[in-house]
Amino acid sequence: MNTPPPTSFNVLLLGDACIDKYHYGFCERLSPEAPVPVLRHTRTEERDGMCLNVKNNLIAFGIRPDTYHNSMLLSKERFVDSKTKQHLMRFDKGEVNSSHPFSVSTLKKLDIKRYDVVVVSDYNKGFIPDNVATLLAELCTSHTIPLFVDSKKRDLSCYENAYLKINQKEYAEVKKFPLNYELIVTLGPDGARWNDQIFKTAPCEVFDVSGAGDTFLAAMVAEYLKTKSLPKAIEFANRCAGIVVQKFGTYVLQEKDLENGN
């Protein structure tokens, strides 16, 4: 892809980060030790995941964010049958909360006023503690900086005055919301909901939902920065996520994807 020239927007991105590993091979027999398939390994691919996927998609839109994430990356390893693209198993490593979370002192050292928007990709793995999230929201509010958050926390009250993007499952599990916030709930094939309005998405064949939420978040932020319109941002994010779910694995949008719409 020919990456668009950098925009003049200054973006701060915080979040949990991982490496998505895909171990490909062929399954031609069952193990004699247990009724499970034996994968004859042929190759392994690695891709940036979680907030790094958000970062790469923002870069694809011409935005180069200042990014902070856990130094020891988590690992999500998928074992995939090359013939059918069937996932046989996923093996996660590093799920224990980050031993080096983003700190209040580090946040205070940032010149938050210079940013046009702050983006949080919070997979609730420990890099963004509640006290950091609370202070970040306070700083964004005081400096009138839009705060876009995708979080798996069940208590979201720390993200006051944020644009909260969560999926249906996460919405059902939330125990507490902030007092003031904008809520965007992604609905899979039904699109997204905001302010009691449903934003439909074009029908498509869903192949893999890995990373679709990251793409939605990045696309929504990029379009909001350009148009200052949340409805337009959601519509664009719907379109981008609809493209990604037709690809296999964690996928970064390319220029030809947006041109062709597929």
Short mmCIF file of C-alpha atoms in Angstrom, two decimals:
data_model
loop_
_atom_site.label_atom_id
_atom_site.label_comp_id
_atom_site.label_asym_id
_atom_site.label_seq_id
_atom_site.Cartn_x
_atom_site.Cartn_y
_atom_site.Cartn_z
CA MET A 1 0.00 0.00 0.00
CA ASN A 2 1.10 3.54 -0.71
CA THR A 3 0.56 5.09 2.71
CA PRO A 4 -1.11 8.49 2.46
CA PRO A 5 1.07 11.46 3.39
CA PRO A 6 0.97 12.26 7.11
CA THR A 7 -1.85 14.53 8.19
CA SER A 8 -1.42 17.56 10.41
CA PHE A 9 -3.34 15.87 13.24
CA ASN A 10 -1.57 15.05 16.49
CA VAL A 11 -2.90 11.84 18.04
CA LEU A 12 -2.02 10.12 21.30
CA LEU A 13 -2.66 6.36 21.43
CA LEU A 14 -2.47 4.30 24.63
CA GLY A 15 -3.24 0.62 24.97
CA ASP A 16 -2.44 -3.02 25.50
CA ALA A 17 -0.37 -4.58 22.72
CA CYS A 18 0.23 -8.11 21.49
CA ILE A 19 1.68 -10.11 18.66
CA ASP A 20 -0.79 -12.24 16.73
CA LYS A 21 0.94 -15.44 15.59
CA TYR A 22 -0.55 -17.79 13.01
CA HIS A 23 0.92 -21.29 12.83
CA TYR A 24 -0.18 -22.90 9.56
CA GLY A 25 -0.03 -26.55 8.64
CA PHE A 26 -1.98 -29.53 7.36
CA CYS A 27 -4.19 -31.89 9.36
CA GLU A 28 -4.16 -35.35 7.82
CA ARG A 29 -4.60 -37.65 10.81
CA LEU A 30 -5.72 -37.87 14.42
CA SER A 31 -3.32 -38.26 17.30
CA PRO A 32 -3.04 -41.84 18.63
CA GLU A 33 -2.84 -40.34 22.13
CA ALA A 34 -6.17 -38.49 22.09
CA PRO A 35 -8.98 -37.77 19.61
CA VAL A 36 -7.41 -34.53 18.40
CA PRO A 37 -5.97 -33.57 15.00
CA VAL A 38 -2.22 -33.52 14.41
CA LEU A 39 -1.04 -30.29 12.74
CA ARG A 40 1.95 -30.76 10.44
CA HIS A 41 3.49 -27.29 10.72
CA THR A 42 4.57 -25.54 7.50
CA ARG A 43 4.95 -21.84 8.35
CA THR A 44 4.30 -19.13 10.92
CA GLU A 45 3.18 -15.54 10.37
CA GLU A 46 3.30 -12.70 12.91
CA ARG A 47 1.15 -9.58 12.88
CA ASP A 48 0.73 -6.62 15.20
CA GLY A 49 -2.33 -6.94 17.43
CA MET A 50 -4.47 -4.95 19.86
CA CYS A 51 -3.40 -1.28 20.05
CA LEU A 52 -0.62 -1.94 17.51
CA ASN A 53 -3.33 -2.91 15.02
CA VAL A 54 -5.11 0.36 15.82
CA LYS A 55 -1.81 2.18 15.26
CA ASN A 56 -1.19 0.50 11.89
CA ASN A 57 -4.69 1.31 10.69
CA LEU A 58 -4.31 4.95 11.76
CA ILE A 59 -1.05 5.06 9.80
CA ALA A 60 -2.93 3.65 6.80
CA PHE A 61 -5.23 6.68 7.08
CA GLY A 62 -2.24 9.03 7.13
CA ILE A 63 -2.14 9.53 10.91
CA ARG A 64 1.05 8.76 12.82
CA PRO A 65 0.12 8.57 16.50
CA ASP A 66 2.40 8.90 19.48
CA THR A 67 1.95 5.40 20.91
CA TYR A 68 2.49 4.01 24.40
CA HIS A 69 1.96 0.32 25.19
CA ASN A 70 3.26 -2.50 27.38
CA SER A 71 6.95 -3.22 26.77
CA MET A 72 6.54 -7.00 27.04
CA LEU A 73 4.04 -7.84 24.33
CA LEU A 74 1.29 -10.39 24.93
CA SER A 75 1.11 -13.28 22.50
CA LYS A 76 -1.94 -14.80 20.82
CA GLU A 77 -1.01 -17.90 18.87
CA ARG A 78 -3.46 -19.50 16.48
CA PHE A 79 -3.03 -22.96 14.99
CA VAL A 80 -4.66 -23.05 11.58
CA ASP A 81 -5.33 -25.75 9.02
CA SER A 82 -3.99 -24.30 5.75
CA LYS A 83 -6.48 -26.15 3.58
CA THR A 84 -9.66 -25.02 5.31
CA LYS A 85 -8.38 -21.96 7.26
CA GLN A 86 -10.05 -23.58 10.28
CA HIS A 87 -8.73 -22.46 13.66
CA LEU A 88 -7.81 -25.55 15.64
CA MET A 89 -6.74 -23.77 18.82
CA ARG A 90 -5.66 -20.42 20.21
CA PHE A 91 -2.90 -20.29 22.80
CA ASP A 92 -2.48 -17.01 24.73
CA LYS A 93 0.65 -16.07 26.66
CA GLY A 94 1.25 -13.13 28.98
CA GLU A 95 -2.36 -12.76 30.10
CA VAL A 96 -1.28 -11.79 33.62
CA ASN A 97 -1.65 -8.04 34.08
CA SER A 98 1.24 -5.96 32.77
CA SER A 99 4.11 -5.67 35.23
CA HIS A 100 4.91 -2.19 33.88
CA PRO A 101 1.64 -0.30 33.53
CA PHE A 102 1.41 3.24 32.22
CA SER A 103 1.85 5.51 35.22
CA VAL A 104 0.26 8.71 36.44
CA SER A 105 3.71 10.35 36.59
CA THR A 106 4.37 9.49 32.93
CA LEU A 107 0.98 10.83 31.92
CA LYS A 108 1.60 14.09 33.74
CA LYS A 109 4.84 14.57 31.80
CA LEU A 110 3.01 14.49 28.47
CA ASP A 111 2.04 17.77 26.85
CA ILE A 112 -1.56 16.66 26.48
CA LYS A 113 -2.60 20.06 25.09
CA ARG A 114 -0.79 19.40 21.82
CA TYR A 115 -3.05 16.53 20.83
CA ASP A 116 -6.12 16.85 18.64
CA VAL A 117 -7.51 13.57 19.94
CA VAL A 118 -6.61 10.86 22.44
CA VAL A 119 -7.32 7.20 21.65
CA VAL A 120 -7.38 4.35 24.17
CA SER A 121 -7.33 0.69 23.15
CA ASP A 122 -7.92 -0.86 26.56
CA TYR A 123 -8.04 -4.66 26.47
CA ASN A 124 -8.04 -4.65 30.29
CA LYS A 125 -4.69 -6.44 30.52
CA GLY A 126 -3.27 -4.00 33.05
CA PHE A 127 -1.40 -1.39 31.02
CA ILE A 128 -4.04 1.27 31.71
CA PRO A 129 -4.95 1.25 35.43
CA ASP A 130 -8.17 2.95 36.54
CA ASN A 131 -6.32 5.89 38.13
CA VAL A 132 -4.50 6.59 34.85
CA ALA A 133 -7.76 6.34 32.90
CA THR A 134 -9.45 8.73 35.34
CA LEU A 135 -6.67 11.31 35.10
CA LEU A 136 -6.52 10.99 31.32
CA ALA A 137 -10.25 11.66 31.08
CA GLU A 138 -9.91 14.68 33.39
CA LEU A 139 -7.07 16.12 31.32
CA CYS A 140 -8.94 15.63 28.05
CA THR A 141 -12.05 17.27 29.53
CA SER A 142 -10.14 20.26 30.88
CA HIS A 143 -8.40 20.85 27.55
CA THR A 144 -11.47 20.02 25.40
CA ILE A 145 -9.72 17.13 23.67
CA PRO A 146 -11.94 14.33 22.27
CA LEU A 147 -11.25 11.02 24.02
CA PHE A 148 -12.10 7.86 22.07
CA VAL A 149 -12.04 4.64 24.09
CA ASP A 150 -12.44 0.98 23.18
CA SER A 151 -12.38 -0.88 26.50
CA LYS A 152 -13.07 -4.31 27.93
CA LYS A 153 -13.29 -2.98 31.48
CA ARG A 154 -16.57 -3.82 33.20
CA ASP A 155 -16.41 -0.60 35.22
CA LEU A 156 -16.14 2.19 32.66
CA SER A 157 -16.80 5.01 35.12
CA CYS A 158 -13.15 6.10 34.86
CA TYR A 159 -13.68 7.24 31.27
CA GLU A 160 -15.74 10.35 32.00
CA ASN A 161 -16.83 12.42 28.95
CA ALA A 162 -15.39 9.90 26.50
CA TYR A 163 -16.64 8.43 23.25
CA LEU A 164 -16.97 4.80 24.33
CA LYS A 165 -16.90 2.13 21.62
CA ILE A 166 -17.79 -1.39 22.80
CA ASN A 167 -19.42 -4.43 21.25
CA GLN A 168 -22.67 -6.11 22.22
CA LYS A 169 -21.06 -8.70 24.48
CA GLU A 170 -19.04 -6.06 26.30
CA TYR A 171 -22.12 -3.86 26.66
CA ALA A 172 -24.01 -6.70 28.36
CA GLU A 173 -21.14 -7.19 30.83
CA VAL A 174 -20.61 -3.55 31.85
CA LYS A 175 -21.37 -2.96 35.54
CA LYS A 176 -20.97 0.81 35.62
CA PHE A 177 -20.85 3.63 33.08
CA PRO A 178 -19.54 7.18 33.51
CA LEU A 179 -21.95 9.98 34.36
CA ASN A 180 -21.37 11.66 31.01
CA TYR A 181 -20.35 9.82 27.86
CA GLU A 182 -21.23 9.02 24.25
CA LEU A 183 -21.80 5.31 23.64
CA ILE A 184 -21.24 3.54 20.33
CA VAL A 185 -22.13 -0.16 20.41
CA THR A 186 -21.04 -2.30 17.47
CA LEU A 187 -23.65 -4.87 16.49
CA GLY A 188 -21.77 -7.19 14.14
CA PRO A 189 -23.72 -7.67 10.90
CA ASP A 190 -26.35 -5.20 12.12
CA GLY A 191 -23.90 -2.30 12.11
CA ALA A 192 -23.61 0.02 15.11
CA ARG A 193 -25.85 1.92 17.51
CA TRP A 194 -25.35 5.47 18.75
CA ASN A 195 -27.82 7.81 20.41
CA ASP A 196 -30.72 5.39 19.75
CA GLN A 197 -29.85 5.42 16.05
CA ILE A 198 -28.86 2.29 14.14
CA PHE A 199 -26.17 2.67 11.49
CA LYS A 200 -26.63 -0.22 9.11
CA THR A 201 -23.70 -1.91 7.43
CA ALA A 202 -23.64 -3.46 3.97
CA PRO A 203 -24.25 -7.23 3.96
CA CYS A 204 -21.10 -9.27 3.45
CA GLU A 205 -19.72 -12.75 4.03
CA VAL A 206 -17.93 -12.74 7.38
CA PHE A 207 -14.69 -14.70 7.20
CA ASP A 208 -12.80 -13.62 10.32
CA VAL A 209 -13.68 -10.99 12.94
CA SER A 210 -10.12 -10.73 14.34
CA GLY A 211 -9.13 -7.09 14.66
CA ALA A 212 -12.41 -5.71 13.29
CA GLY A 213 -12.98 -3.66 16.45
CA ASP A 214 -9.49 -2.16 16.17
CA THR A 215 -10.19 -1.16 12.58
CA PHE A 216 -13.56 0.33 13.55
CA LEU A 217 -11.91 2.44 16.25
CA ALA A 218 -9.11 3.70 13.99
CA ALA A 219 -11.48 4.47 11.12
CA MET A 220 -13.93 6.28 13.39
CA VAL A 221 -11.17 8.47 14.83
CA ALA A 222 -9.67 9.23 11.41
CA GLU A 223 -13.01 10.25 9.91
CA TYR A 224 -14.02 12.24 12.99
CA LEU A 225 -10.81 14.24 12.79
CA LYS A 226 -11.52 14.98 9.14
CA THR A 227 -15.25 15.79 9.37
CA LYS A 228 -15.92 16.52 13.08
CA SER A 229 -19.10 14.51 12.54
CA LEU A 230 -19.69 11.40 14.68
CA PRO A 231 -22.45 10.02 12.40
CA LYS A 232 -20.12 10.24 9.38
CA ALA A 233 -17.33 8.69 11.44
CA ILE A 234 -19.52 5.73 12.43
CA GLU A 235 -20.68 5.19 8.86
CA PHE A 236 -17.07 5.15 7.64
CA ALA A 237 -16.01 2.84 10.48
CA ASN A 238 -18.84 0.45 9.55
CA ARG A 239 -17.59 0.34 5.99
CA CYS A 240 -13.98 -0.29 7.02
CA ALA A 241 -14.87 -3.02 9.53
CA GLY A 242 -17.05 -4.65 6.86
CA ILE A 243 -14.00 -4.94 4.64
CA VAL A 244 -11.76 -6.36 7.35
CA VAL A 245 -14.12 -9.18 8.38
CA GLN A 246 -13.84 -10.54 4.83
CA LYS A 247 -10.08 -11.03 5.29
CA PHE A 248 -8.27 -13.73 7.23
CA GLY A 249 -6.55 -12.81 10.48
CA THR A 250 -5.53 -9.42 11.80
CA TYR A 251 -5.62 -7.17 8.76
CA VAL A 252 -4.57 -3.58 8.07
CA LEU A 253 -6.69 -1.76 5.50
CA GLN A 254 -5.08 -0.98 2.19
CA GLU A 255 -5.86 1.78 -0.26
CA LYS A 256 -7.25 -0.64 -2.82
CA ASP A 257 -9.69 -1.99 -0.21
CA LEU A 258 -11.31 1.41 0.20
CA GLU A 259 -11.28 2.07 -3.52
CA ASN A 260 -12.96 -1.22 -4.35
CA GLY A 261 -15.13 -1.42 -1.23
CA ASN A 262 -14.23 -5.04 -0.69
#
